[in-house]
Short mmCIF file of C-alpha atoms in Angstrom, two decimals:
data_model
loop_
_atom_site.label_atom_id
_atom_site.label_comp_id
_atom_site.label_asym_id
_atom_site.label_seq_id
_atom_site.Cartn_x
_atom_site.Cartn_y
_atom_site.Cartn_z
CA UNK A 200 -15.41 34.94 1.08
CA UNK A 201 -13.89 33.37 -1.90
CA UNK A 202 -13.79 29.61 -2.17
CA UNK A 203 -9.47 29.62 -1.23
CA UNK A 204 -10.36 31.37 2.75
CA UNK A 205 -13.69 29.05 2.91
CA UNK A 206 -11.35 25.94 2.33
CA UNK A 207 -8.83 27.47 4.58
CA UNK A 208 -11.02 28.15 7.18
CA UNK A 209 -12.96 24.83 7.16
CA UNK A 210 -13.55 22.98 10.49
CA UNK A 211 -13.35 20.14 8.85
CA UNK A 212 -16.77 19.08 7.64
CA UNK A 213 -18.32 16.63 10.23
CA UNK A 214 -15.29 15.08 11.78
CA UNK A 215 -13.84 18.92 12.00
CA UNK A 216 -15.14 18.51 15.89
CA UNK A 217 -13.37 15.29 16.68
CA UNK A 218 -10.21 16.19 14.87
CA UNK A 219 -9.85 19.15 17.44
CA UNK A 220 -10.56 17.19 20.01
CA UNK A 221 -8.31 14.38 19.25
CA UNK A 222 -5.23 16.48 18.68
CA UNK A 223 -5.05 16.61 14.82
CA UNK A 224 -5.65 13.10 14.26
CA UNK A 225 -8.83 13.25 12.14
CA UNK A 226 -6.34 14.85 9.13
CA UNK A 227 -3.43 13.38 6.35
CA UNK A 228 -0.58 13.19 8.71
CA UNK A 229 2.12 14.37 7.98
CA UNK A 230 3.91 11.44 9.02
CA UNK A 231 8.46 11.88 9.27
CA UNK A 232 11.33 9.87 8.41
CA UNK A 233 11.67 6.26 6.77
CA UNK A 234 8.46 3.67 6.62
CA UNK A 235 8.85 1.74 9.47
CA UNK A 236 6.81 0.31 12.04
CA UNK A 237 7.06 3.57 14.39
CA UNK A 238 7.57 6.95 13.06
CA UNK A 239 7.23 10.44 13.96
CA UNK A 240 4.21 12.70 14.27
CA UNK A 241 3.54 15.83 15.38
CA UNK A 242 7.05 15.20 17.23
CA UNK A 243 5.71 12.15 19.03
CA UNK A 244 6.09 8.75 18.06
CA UNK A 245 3.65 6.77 16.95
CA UNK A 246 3.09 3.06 15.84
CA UNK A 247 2.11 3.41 11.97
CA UNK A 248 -0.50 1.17 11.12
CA UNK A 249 -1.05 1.74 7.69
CA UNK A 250 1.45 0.74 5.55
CA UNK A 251 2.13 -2.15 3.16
CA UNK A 252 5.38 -3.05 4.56
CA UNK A 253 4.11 -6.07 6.38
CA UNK A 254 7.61 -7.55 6.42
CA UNK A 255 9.63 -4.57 7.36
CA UNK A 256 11.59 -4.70 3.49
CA UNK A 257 10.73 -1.37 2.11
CA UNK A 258 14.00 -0.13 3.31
CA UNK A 259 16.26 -3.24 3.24
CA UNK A 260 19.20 -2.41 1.37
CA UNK A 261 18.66 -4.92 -1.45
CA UNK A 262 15.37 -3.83 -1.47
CA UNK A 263 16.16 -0.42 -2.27
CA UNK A 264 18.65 -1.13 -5.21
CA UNK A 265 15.80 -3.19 -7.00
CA UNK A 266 13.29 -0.47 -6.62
CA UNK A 267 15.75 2.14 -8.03
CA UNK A 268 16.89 -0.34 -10.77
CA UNK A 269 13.49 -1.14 -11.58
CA UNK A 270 12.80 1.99 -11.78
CA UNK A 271 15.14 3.18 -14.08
CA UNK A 272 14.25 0.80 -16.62
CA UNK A 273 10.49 1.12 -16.64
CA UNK A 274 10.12 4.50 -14.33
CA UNK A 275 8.48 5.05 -11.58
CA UNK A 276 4.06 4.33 -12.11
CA UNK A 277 4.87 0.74 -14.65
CA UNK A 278 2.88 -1.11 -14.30
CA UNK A 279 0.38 1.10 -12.20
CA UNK A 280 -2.85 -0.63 -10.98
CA UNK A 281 -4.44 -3.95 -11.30
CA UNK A 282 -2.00 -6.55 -14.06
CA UNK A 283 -5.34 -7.46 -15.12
CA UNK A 284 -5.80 -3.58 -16.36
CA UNK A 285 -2.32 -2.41 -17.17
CA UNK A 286 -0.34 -5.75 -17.57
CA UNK A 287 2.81 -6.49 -15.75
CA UNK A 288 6.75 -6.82 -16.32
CA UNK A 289 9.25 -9.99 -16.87
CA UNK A 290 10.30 -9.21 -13.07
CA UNK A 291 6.69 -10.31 -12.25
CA UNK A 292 7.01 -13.96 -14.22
CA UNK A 293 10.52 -14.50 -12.67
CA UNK A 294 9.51 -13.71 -8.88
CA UNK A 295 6.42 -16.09 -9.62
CA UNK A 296 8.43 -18.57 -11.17
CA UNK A 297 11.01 -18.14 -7.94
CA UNK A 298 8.23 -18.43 -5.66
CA UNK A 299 6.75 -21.78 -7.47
CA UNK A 300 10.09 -23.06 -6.93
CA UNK A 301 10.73 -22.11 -3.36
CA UNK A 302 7.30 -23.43 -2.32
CA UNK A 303 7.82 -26.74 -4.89
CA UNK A 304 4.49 -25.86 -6.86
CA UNK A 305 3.57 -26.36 -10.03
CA UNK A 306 3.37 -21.97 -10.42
CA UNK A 307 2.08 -19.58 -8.47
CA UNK A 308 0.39 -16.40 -8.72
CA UNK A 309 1.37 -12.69 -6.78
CA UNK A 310 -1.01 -9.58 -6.79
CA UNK A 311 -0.39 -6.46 -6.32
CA UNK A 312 -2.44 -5.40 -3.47
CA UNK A 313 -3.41 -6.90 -0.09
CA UNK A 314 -7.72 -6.67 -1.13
CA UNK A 315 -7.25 -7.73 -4.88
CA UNK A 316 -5.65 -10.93 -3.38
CA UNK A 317 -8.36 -11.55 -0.69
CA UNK A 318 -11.37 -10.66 -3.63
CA UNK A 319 -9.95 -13.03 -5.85
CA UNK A 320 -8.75 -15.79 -4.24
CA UNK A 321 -12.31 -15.95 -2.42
CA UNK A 322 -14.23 -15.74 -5.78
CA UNK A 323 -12.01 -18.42 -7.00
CA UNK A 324 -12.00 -20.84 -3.80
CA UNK A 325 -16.01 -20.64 -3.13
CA UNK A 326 -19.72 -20.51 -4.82
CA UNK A 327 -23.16 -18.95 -3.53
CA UNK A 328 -23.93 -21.48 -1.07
CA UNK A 329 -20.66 -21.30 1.07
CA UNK A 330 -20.47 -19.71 3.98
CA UNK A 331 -17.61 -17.81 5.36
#
């Protein structure tokens, strides 16, 4: 047996029993139609847990026509990753200048990522002998 028919024929590794048992769930679903907070898998729906849509915009309208804008300026992975690592755009500064404004703060700060946030806002708000 070649190593293409072992893959294909893989239970699964250790979870291979559980995903048989729970109907396919211990796999990448293959999750259909818009991100939203219920979608379709497997033809049933399902609430979708996972995604960083926490405020329901990734399809607003609006929010569509800035992605696409964006982009088509810079494409589709700039800035990709951490700003920190690979830097950021002058739509970064201007929503962080907005959001200063909005909140009436001297300046604020956005990341791109739910657990950078958390790490670094920790790290920057307690020592060693703080407990949380």
């Amino acid at each position: 047996m070649d190593i293409f028919e072992r893959i294909k024929n893989d239970e699964g590794g250790p979870l291979g029993q559980y995903r048989k048992k729970a109907h396919g769930y211990f796999m990448f679903p293959k999750l259909e139609g818009q991100i939203q907070p219920k979608m379709m898998f497997n033809g049933t729906e399902v609430l979708a847990w996972t995604f960083n849509n926490y405020l329901g915009l990734a399809n607003h309208p609006e929010v569509r026509k800035a992605d696409a804008e964006a982009a088509e300026k810079w494409g589709l992975g700039y800035p990709m990753g951490a700003r920190m690592m690979s830097g950021h755009t002058e739509l970064h500064e201007k929503l962080e200048r907005e959001l200063a404004d909005f909140e009436q703060k001297e300046d604020a700060y956005l990341f791109n990522f739910g657990y950078q946030g958390m790490v670094s806002t920790i790290d920057a708000l307690v020592n060693r002998h703080d407990i949380i």
